[in-house]
CSV table of C-alpha atoms in Angstrom, one decimal:
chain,number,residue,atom,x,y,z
Z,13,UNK,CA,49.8,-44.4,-1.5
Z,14,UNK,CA,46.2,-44.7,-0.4
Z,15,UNK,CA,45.2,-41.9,2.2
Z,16,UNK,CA,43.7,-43.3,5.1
Z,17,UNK,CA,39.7,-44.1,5.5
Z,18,UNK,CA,37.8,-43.1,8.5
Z,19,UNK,CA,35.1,-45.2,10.0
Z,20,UNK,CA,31.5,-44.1,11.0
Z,21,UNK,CA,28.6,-44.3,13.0
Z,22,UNK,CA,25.6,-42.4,12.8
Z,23,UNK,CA,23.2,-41.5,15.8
Z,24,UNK,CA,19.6,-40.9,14.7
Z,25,UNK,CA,18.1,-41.7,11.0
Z,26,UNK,CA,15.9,-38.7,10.6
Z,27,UNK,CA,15.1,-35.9,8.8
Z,28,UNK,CA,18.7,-34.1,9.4
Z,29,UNK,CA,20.2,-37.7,9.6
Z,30,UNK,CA,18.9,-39.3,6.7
Z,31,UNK,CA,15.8,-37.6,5.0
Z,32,UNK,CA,16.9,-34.7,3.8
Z,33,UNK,CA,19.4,-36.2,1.4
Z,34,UNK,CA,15.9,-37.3,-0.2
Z,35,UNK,CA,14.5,-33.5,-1.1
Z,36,UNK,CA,15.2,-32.7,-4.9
Z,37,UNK,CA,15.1,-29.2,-4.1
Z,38,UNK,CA,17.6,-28.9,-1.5
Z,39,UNK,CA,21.9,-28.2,-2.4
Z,40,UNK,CA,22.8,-31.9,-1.6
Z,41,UNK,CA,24.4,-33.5,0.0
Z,42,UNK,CA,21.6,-32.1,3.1
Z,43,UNK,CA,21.9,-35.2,5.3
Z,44,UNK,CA,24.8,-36.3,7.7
Z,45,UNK,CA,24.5,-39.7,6.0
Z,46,UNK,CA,24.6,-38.3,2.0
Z,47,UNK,CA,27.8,-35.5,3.4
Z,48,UNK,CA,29.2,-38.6,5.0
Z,49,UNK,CA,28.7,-41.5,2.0
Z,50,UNK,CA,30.1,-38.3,-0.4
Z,51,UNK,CA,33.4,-38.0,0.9
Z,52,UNK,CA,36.1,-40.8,-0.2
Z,53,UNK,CA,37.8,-41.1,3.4
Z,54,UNK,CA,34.4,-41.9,5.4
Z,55,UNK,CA,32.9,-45.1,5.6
Z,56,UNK,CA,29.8,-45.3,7.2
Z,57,UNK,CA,30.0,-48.8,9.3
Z,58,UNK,CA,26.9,-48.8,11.4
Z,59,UNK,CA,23.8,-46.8,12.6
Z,60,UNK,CA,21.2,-46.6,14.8
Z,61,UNK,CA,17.9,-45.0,15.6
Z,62,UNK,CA,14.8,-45.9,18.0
Z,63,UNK,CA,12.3,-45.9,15.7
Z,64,UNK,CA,12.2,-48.9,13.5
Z,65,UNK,CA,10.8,-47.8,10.5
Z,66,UNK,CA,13.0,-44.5,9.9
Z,67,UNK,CA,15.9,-47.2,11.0
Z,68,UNK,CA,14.3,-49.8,8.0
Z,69,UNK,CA,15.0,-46.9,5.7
Z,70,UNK,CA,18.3,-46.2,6.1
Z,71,UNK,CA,19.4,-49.4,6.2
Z,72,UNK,CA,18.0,-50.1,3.0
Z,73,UNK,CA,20.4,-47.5,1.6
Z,74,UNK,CA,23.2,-48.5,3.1
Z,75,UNK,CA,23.0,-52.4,3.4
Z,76,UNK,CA,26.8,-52.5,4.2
Z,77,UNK,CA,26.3,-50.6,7.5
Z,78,UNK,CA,25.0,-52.7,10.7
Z,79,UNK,CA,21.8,-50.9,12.8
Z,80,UNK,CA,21.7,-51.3,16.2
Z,81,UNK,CA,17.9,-50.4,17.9
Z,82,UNK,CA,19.9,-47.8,20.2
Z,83,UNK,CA,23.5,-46.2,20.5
Z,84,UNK,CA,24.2,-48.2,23.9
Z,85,UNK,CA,24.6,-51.7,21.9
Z,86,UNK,CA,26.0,-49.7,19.0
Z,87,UNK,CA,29.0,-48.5,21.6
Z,88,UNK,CA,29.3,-51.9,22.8
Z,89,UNK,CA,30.1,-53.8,19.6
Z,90,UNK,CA,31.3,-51.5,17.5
Z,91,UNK,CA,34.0,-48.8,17.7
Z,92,UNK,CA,34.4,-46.3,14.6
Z,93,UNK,CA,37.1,-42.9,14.2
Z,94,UNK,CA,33.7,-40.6,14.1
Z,95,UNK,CA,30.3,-40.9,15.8
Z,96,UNK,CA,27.5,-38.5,14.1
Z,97,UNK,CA,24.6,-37.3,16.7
Z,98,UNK,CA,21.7,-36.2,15.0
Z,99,UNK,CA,18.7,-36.5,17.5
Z,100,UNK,CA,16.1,-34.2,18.6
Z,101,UNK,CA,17.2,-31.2,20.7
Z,102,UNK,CA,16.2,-32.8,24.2
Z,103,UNK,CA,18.3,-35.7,23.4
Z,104,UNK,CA,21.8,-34.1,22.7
Z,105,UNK,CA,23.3,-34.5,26.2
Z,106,UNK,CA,22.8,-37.4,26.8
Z,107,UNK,CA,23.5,-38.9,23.6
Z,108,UNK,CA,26.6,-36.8,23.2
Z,109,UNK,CA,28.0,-38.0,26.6
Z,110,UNK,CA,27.3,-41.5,25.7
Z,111,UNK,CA,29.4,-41.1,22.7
Z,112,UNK,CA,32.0,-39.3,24.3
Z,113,UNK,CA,32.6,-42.0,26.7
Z,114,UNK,CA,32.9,-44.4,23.9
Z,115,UNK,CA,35.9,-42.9,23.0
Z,116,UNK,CA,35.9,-41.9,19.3
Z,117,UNK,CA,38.3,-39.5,17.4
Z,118,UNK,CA,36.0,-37.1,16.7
Z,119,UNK,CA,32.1,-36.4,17.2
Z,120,UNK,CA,29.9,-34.7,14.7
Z,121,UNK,CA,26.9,-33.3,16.9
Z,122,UNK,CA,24.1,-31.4,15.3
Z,123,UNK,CA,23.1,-28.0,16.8
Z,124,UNK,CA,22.3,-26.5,18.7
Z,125,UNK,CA,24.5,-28.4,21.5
Z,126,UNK,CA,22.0,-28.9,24.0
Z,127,UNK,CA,18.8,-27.7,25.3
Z,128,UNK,CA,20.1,-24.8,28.0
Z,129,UNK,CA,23.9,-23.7,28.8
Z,130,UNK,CA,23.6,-26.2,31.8
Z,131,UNK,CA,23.5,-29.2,29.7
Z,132,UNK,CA,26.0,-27.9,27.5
Z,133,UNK,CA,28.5,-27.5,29.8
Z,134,UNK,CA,27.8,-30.8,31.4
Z,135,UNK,CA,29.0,-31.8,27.5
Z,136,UNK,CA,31.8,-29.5,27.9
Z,137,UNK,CA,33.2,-31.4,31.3
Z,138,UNK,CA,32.9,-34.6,29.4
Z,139,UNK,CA,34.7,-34.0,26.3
Z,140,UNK,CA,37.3,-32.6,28.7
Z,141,UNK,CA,37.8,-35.8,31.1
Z,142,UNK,CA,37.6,-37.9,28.1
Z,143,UNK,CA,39.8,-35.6,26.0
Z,144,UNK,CA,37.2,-35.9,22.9
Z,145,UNK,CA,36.9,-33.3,20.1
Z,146,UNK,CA,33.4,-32.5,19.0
Z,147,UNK,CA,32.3,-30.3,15.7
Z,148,UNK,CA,29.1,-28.2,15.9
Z,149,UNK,CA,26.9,-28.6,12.8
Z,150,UNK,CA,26.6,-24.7,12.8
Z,151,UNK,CA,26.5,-25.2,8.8
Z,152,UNK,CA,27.2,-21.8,7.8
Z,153,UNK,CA,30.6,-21.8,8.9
Z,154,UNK,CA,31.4,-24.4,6.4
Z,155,UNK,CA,29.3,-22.7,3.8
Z,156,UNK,CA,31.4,-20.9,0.4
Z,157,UNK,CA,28.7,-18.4,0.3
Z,158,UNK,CA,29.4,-16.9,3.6
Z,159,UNK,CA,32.9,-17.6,3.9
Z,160,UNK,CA,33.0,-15.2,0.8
Z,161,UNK,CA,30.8,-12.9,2.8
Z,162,UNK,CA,33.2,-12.7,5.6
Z,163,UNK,CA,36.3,-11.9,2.9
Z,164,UNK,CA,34.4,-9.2,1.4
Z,165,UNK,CA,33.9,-7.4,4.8
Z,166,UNK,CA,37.3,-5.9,4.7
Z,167,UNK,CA,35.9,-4.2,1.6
Z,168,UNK,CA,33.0,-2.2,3.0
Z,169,UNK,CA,34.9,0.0,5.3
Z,170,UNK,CA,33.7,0.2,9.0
Z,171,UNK,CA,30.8,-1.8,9.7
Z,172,UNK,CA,28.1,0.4,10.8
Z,173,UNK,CA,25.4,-2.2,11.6
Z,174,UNK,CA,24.4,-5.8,11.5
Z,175,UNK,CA,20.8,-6.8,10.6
Z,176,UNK,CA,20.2,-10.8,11.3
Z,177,UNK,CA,16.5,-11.9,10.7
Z,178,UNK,CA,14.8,-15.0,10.8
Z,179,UNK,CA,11.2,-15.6,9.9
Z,180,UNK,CA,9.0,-18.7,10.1
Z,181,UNK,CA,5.6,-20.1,11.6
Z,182,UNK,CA,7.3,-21.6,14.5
Z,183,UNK,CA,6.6,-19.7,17.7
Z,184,UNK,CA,9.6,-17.8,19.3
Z,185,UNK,CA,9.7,-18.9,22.6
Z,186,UNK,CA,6.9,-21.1,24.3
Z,187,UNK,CA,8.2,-21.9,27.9
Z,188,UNK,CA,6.3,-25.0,28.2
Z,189,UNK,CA,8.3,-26.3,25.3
Z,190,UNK,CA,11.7,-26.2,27.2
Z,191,UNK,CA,12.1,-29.7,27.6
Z,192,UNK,CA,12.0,-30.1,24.1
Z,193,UNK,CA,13.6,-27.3,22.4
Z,194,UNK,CA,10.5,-27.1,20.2
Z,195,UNK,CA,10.8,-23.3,19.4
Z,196,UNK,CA,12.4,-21.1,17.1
Z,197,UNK,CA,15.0,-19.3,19.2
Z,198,UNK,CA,16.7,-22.2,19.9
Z,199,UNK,CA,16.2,-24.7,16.9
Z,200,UNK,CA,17.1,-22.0,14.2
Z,201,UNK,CA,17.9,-18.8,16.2
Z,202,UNK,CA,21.1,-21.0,16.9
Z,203,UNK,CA,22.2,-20.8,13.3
Z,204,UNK,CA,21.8,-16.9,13.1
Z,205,UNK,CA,23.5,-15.9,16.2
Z,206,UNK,CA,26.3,-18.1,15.1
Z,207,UNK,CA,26.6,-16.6,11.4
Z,208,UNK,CA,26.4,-13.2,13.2
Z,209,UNK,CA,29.0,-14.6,15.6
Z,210,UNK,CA,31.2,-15.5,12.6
Z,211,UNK,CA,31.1,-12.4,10.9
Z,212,UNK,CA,32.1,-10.6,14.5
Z,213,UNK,CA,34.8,-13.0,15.2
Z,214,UNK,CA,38.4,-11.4,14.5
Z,215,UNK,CA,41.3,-13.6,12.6
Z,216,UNK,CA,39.0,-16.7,13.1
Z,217,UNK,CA,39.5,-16.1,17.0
Z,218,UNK,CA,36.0,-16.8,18.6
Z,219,UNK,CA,34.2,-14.7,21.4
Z,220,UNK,CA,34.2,-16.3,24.9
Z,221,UNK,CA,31.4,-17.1,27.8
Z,222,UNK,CA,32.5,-16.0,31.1
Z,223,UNK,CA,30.5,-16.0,34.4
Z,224,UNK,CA,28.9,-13.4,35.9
Z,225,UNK,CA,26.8,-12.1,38.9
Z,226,UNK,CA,23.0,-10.7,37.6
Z,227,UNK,CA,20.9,-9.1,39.8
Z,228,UNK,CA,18.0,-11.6,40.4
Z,229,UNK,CA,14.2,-10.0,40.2
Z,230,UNK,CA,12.2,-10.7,42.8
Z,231,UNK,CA,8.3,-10.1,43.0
Z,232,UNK,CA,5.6,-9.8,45.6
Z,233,UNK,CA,6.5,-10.4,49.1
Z,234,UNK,CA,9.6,-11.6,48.8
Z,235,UNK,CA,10.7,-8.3,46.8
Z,236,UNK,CA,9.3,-6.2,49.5
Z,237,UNK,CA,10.9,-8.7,52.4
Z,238,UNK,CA,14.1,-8.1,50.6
Z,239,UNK,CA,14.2,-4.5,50.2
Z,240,UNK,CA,13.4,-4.5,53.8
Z,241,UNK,CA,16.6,-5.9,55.1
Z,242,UNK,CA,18.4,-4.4,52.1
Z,243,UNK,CA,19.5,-7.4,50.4
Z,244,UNK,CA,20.0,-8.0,47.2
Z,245,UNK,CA,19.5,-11.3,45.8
Z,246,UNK,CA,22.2,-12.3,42.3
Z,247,UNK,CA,22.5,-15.7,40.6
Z,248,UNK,CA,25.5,-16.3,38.3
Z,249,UNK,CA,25.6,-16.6,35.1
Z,250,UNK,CA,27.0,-17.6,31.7
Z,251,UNK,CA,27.3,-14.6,29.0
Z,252,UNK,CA,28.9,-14.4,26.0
Z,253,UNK,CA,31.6,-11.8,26.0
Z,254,UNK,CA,30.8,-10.3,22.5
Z,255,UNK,CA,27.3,-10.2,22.8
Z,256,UNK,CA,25.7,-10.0,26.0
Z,257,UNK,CA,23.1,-7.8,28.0
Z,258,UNK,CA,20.7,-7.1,25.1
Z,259,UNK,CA,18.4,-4.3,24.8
Z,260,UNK,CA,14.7,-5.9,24.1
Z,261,UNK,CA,12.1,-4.4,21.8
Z,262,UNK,CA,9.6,-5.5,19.3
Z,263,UNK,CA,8.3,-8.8,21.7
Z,264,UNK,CA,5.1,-9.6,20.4
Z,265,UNK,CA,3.1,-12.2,22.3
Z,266,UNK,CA,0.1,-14.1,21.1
Z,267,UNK,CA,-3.1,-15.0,23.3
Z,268,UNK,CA,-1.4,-17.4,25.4
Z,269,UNK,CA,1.5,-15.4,26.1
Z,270,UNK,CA,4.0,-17.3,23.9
Z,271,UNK,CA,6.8,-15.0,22.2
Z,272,UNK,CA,5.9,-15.1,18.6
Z,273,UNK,CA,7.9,-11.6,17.6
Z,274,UNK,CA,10.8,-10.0,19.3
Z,275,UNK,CA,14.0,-7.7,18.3
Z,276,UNK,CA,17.8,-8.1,20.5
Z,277,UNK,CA,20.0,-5.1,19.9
Z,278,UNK,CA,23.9,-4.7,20.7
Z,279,UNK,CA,26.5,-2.9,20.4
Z,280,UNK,CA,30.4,-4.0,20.1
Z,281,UNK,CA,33.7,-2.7,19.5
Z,282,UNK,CA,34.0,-4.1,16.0
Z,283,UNK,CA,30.3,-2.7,15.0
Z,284,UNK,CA,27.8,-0.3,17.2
Z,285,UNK,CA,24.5,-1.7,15.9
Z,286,UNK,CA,23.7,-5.3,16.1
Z,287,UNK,CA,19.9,-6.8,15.7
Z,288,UNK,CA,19.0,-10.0,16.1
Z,289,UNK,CA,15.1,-10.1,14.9
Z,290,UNK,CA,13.3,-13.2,15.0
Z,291,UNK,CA,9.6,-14.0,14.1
Z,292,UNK,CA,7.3,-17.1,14.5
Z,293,UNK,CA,4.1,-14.7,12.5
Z,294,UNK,CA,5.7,-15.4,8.8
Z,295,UNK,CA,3.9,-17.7,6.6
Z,296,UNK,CA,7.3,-18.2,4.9
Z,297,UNK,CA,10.7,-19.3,6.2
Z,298,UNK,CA,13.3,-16.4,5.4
Z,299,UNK,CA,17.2,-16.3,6.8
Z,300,UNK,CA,19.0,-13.8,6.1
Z,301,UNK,CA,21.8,-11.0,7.2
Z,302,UNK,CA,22.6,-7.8,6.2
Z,303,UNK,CA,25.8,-6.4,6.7
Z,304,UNK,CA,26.7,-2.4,6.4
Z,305,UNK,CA,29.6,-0.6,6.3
Z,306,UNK,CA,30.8,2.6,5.1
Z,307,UNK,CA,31.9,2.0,2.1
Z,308,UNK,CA,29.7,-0.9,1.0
Z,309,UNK,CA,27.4,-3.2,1.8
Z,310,UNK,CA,26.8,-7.3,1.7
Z,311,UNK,CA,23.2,-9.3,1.9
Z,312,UNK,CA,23.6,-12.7,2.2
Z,313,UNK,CA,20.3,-15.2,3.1
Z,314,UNK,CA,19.8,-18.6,2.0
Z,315,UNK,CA,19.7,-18.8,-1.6
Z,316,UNK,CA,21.5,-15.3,-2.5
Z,317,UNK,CA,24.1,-13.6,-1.7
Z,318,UNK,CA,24.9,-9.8,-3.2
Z,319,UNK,CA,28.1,-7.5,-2.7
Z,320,UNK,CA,27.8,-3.7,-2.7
Z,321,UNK,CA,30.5,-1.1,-3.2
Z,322,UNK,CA,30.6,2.9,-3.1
Z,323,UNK,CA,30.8,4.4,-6.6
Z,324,UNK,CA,30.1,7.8,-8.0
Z,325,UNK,CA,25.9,8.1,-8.1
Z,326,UNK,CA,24.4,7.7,-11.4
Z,327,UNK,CA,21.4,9.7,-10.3
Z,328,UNK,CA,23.1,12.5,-8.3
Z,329,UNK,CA,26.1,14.8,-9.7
Z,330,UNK,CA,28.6,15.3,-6.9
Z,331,UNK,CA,27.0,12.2,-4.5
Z,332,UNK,CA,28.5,8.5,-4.4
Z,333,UNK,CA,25.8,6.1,-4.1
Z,334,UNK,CA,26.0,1.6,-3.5
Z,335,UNK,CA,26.1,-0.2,-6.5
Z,336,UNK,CA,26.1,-4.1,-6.9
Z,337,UNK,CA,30.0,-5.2,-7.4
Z,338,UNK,CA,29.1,-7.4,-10.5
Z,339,UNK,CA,33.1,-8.7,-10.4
Z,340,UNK,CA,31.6,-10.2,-7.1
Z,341,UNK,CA,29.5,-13.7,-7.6
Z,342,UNK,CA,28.1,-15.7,-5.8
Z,343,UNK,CA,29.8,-19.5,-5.7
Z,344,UNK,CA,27.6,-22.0,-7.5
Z,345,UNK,CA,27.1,-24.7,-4.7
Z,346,UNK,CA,27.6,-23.3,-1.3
Z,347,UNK,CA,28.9,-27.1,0.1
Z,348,UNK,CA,27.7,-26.6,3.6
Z,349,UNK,CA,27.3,-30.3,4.5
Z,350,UNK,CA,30.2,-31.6,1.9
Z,351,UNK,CA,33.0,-28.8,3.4
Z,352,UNK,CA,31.9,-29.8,7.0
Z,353,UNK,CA,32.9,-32.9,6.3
Z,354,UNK,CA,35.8,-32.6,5.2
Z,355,UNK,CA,36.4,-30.3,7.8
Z,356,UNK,CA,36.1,-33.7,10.2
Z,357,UNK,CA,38.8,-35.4,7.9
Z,358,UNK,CA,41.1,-32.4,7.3
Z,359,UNK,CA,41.2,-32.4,11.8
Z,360,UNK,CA,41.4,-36.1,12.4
Z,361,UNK,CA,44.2,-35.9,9.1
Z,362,UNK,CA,45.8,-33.1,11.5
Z,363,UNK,CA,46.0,-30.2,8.7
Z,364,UNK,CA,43.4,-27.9,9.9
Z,365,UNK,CA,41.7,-27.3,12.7
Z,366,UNK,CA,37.9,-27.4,13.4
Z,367,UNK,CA,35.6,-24.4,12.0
Z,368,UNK,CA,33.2,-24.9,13.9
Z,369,UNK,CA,33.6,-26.3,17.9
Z,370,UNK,CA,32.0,-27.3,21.1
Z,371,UNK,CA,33.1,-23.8,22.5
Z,372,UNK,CA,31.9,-21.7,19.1
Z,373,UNK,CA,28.4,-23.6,19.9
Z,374,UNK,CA,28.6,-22.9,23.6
Z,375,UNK,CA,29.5,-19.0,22.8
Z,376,UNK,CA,25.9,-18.9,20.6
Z,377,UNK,CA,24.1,-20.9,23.0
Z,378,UNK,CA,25.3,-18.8,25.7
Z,379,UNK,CA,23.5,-15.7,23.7
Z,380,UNK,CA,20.2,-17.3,23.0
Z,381,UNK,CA,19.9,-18.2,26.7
Z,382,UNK,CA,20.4,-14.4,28.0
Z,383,UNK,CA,17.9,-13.6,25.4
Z,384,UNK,CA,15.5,-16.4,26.3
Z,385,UNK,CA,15.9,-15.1,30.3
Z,386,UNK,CA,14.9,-11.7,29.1
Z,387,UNK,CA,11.5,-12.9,27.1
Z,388,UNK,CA,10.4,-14.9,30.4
């Protein structure tokens, strides 16, 4: 009997959209719309993006689909089982509450989820009234190579520490780039706290965000004022449970005071040392974790991934020492975009659940903002 097909709708023809599935050098599919056209239960029935010529593309490779100039006549002529968002940052909310309100099964929104925590959680109060399921496109939840990662930490013994780095050109933090998300803690620093996230999170149960009280700093007058009467000024705020209250080091700030080099450090129950190190100096992009335990070790980055075990030292009688765990390999294809996918169709089929949801993306988000608040 032929399996159900699920129709589609995609939100933005861009680079992570569309383009991508165009780069030779890239593990394909890399797009929403090549993940989507790859997978036998998705039909992709419509799309729609604001700028003509990126829309003129797509629709040239996919003739069958209908474009719509924006997702607001999309909503109100077509209806489909899964609506893809794949905008710029500083358009999430609002698109992803448009979508929700249309009503699909399911929607596929890229990361991170929003701008700040306050958007996200205007998402959050959405999806709940309108009792909508959303996936995160945090990729490297769906990827083989670090699902394999994860496996293999039970073979390492204790984890003694947790090195996530990220290296690019693109400035940390620049705070007159807020509106657009235009920096590198939020537009790829979302995609390492998550895989660190990941590799934390016990039996596939997530951390949490819960609200609390932070002392506020006050400066100049007002600081003096308030001492003076012996108040003390606290906002509330959103912290992830598992990762929270970092200690800062390593902030390197160029000459107009933008964050182009900083280190977070943690510690949790499940490991005492945690870094999160992200820098906007590199002249070359560079992802990767390194994960430590006592009895092994695993590196995993994009485009390798190595397993280390404790054997007795080749070069020292009487000493163990790490050596690679050749019965260990690496999967071939990592299917990040193609297993996310069919992530979407295993849920809406009602076998598994999602890997990667609205709260998982709220949980990271919730750790870049407290790091963001400390680099002000």
């Amino acid at each position: 009997m032929a399996r159900k097909k699920y129709t589609a709708a995609l939100i933005g023809c861009g680079r992570i959209g569309y383009s991508l599935g165009l780069d030779k050098k890239r593990e394909q599919p890399a797009s929403h719309t090549m993940a989507l056209k790859n997978n036998s239960r998705v039909k992709i029935i419509a799309g729609c993006d604001t700028d003509q010529t990126k829309l003129i593309h797509w629709h040239d490779a996919n003739k069958k689909a209908i474009v719509y100039p924006d997702s607001a006549t999309l909503y109100s002529r077509t209806k489909t089982d899964i609506v893809t968002i794949a905008v710029n940052e500083n358009a999430h909310m609002r698109e992803a509450i448009d979508a929700i309100r249309s009503k699909p099964r399911l929607i596929i929104l890229e990361k991170p989820v929003a701008l700040n925590l306050r958007e996200a959680e205007r998402i959050k109060e959405e999806a709940d009234e309108y009792q909508v399921n959303i996936l995160i496109n945090h990729e490297r939840r769906f990827a083989e190579d670090f699902i394999a990662a994860k496996k293999y930490m039970s073979r390492i013994g204790e984890i003694q520490s947790i090195r996530a780095e990220l290296c690019s050109s693109l400035c940390v933090y620049n705070r007159a780039e807020e509106k657009t998300g235009a920096y590198s803690l939020i537009h790829d620093g979302t995609h390492l706290v998550d895989a660190v996230l990941f590799f934390l999170e016990e039996d596939g149960i997530p951390s949490e965000v819960k609200k609390v009280p932070v002392e506020k700093e006050n400066k100049g007058l007002l600081k003096r004022a308030e001492n003076c009467n012996e108040e003390i000024r606290t906002e509330i705020r959103t912290v992830n449970t598992l990762l929270n209250n970092p200690v800062m080091t390593g902030v390197f700030r160029d000459e107009n005071g933008n964050v182009r080099q900083m280190s977070a450090h943690y510690s949790t129950e499940k490991c005492p040392d945690v870094s999160i190190v992200i820098s906007g100096r590199s002249r070359f992009f560079g992802f990767e974790i390194d994960i430590t335990g006592t009895e092994g070790r695993i590196c995993i980055g994009n485009g390798f991934l190595k397993f280390y075990k404790r054997e007795k030292s080749r070069l020292y009688s009487g000493f163990y020492s790490l050596q690679s765990d050749r019965r260990r390999k690496s999967p071939r294809k990592t299917l990040y975009f193609a297993n996310m996918v069919q992530n979407a169709v295993d849920f809406l089929d009602g076998k598994k659940p999602l890997r990667s949801t609205l709260q998982t993306g709220i949980n990271a988000l919730a750790v870049l903002e407290e790091i963001k608040e400390k680099l002000k």
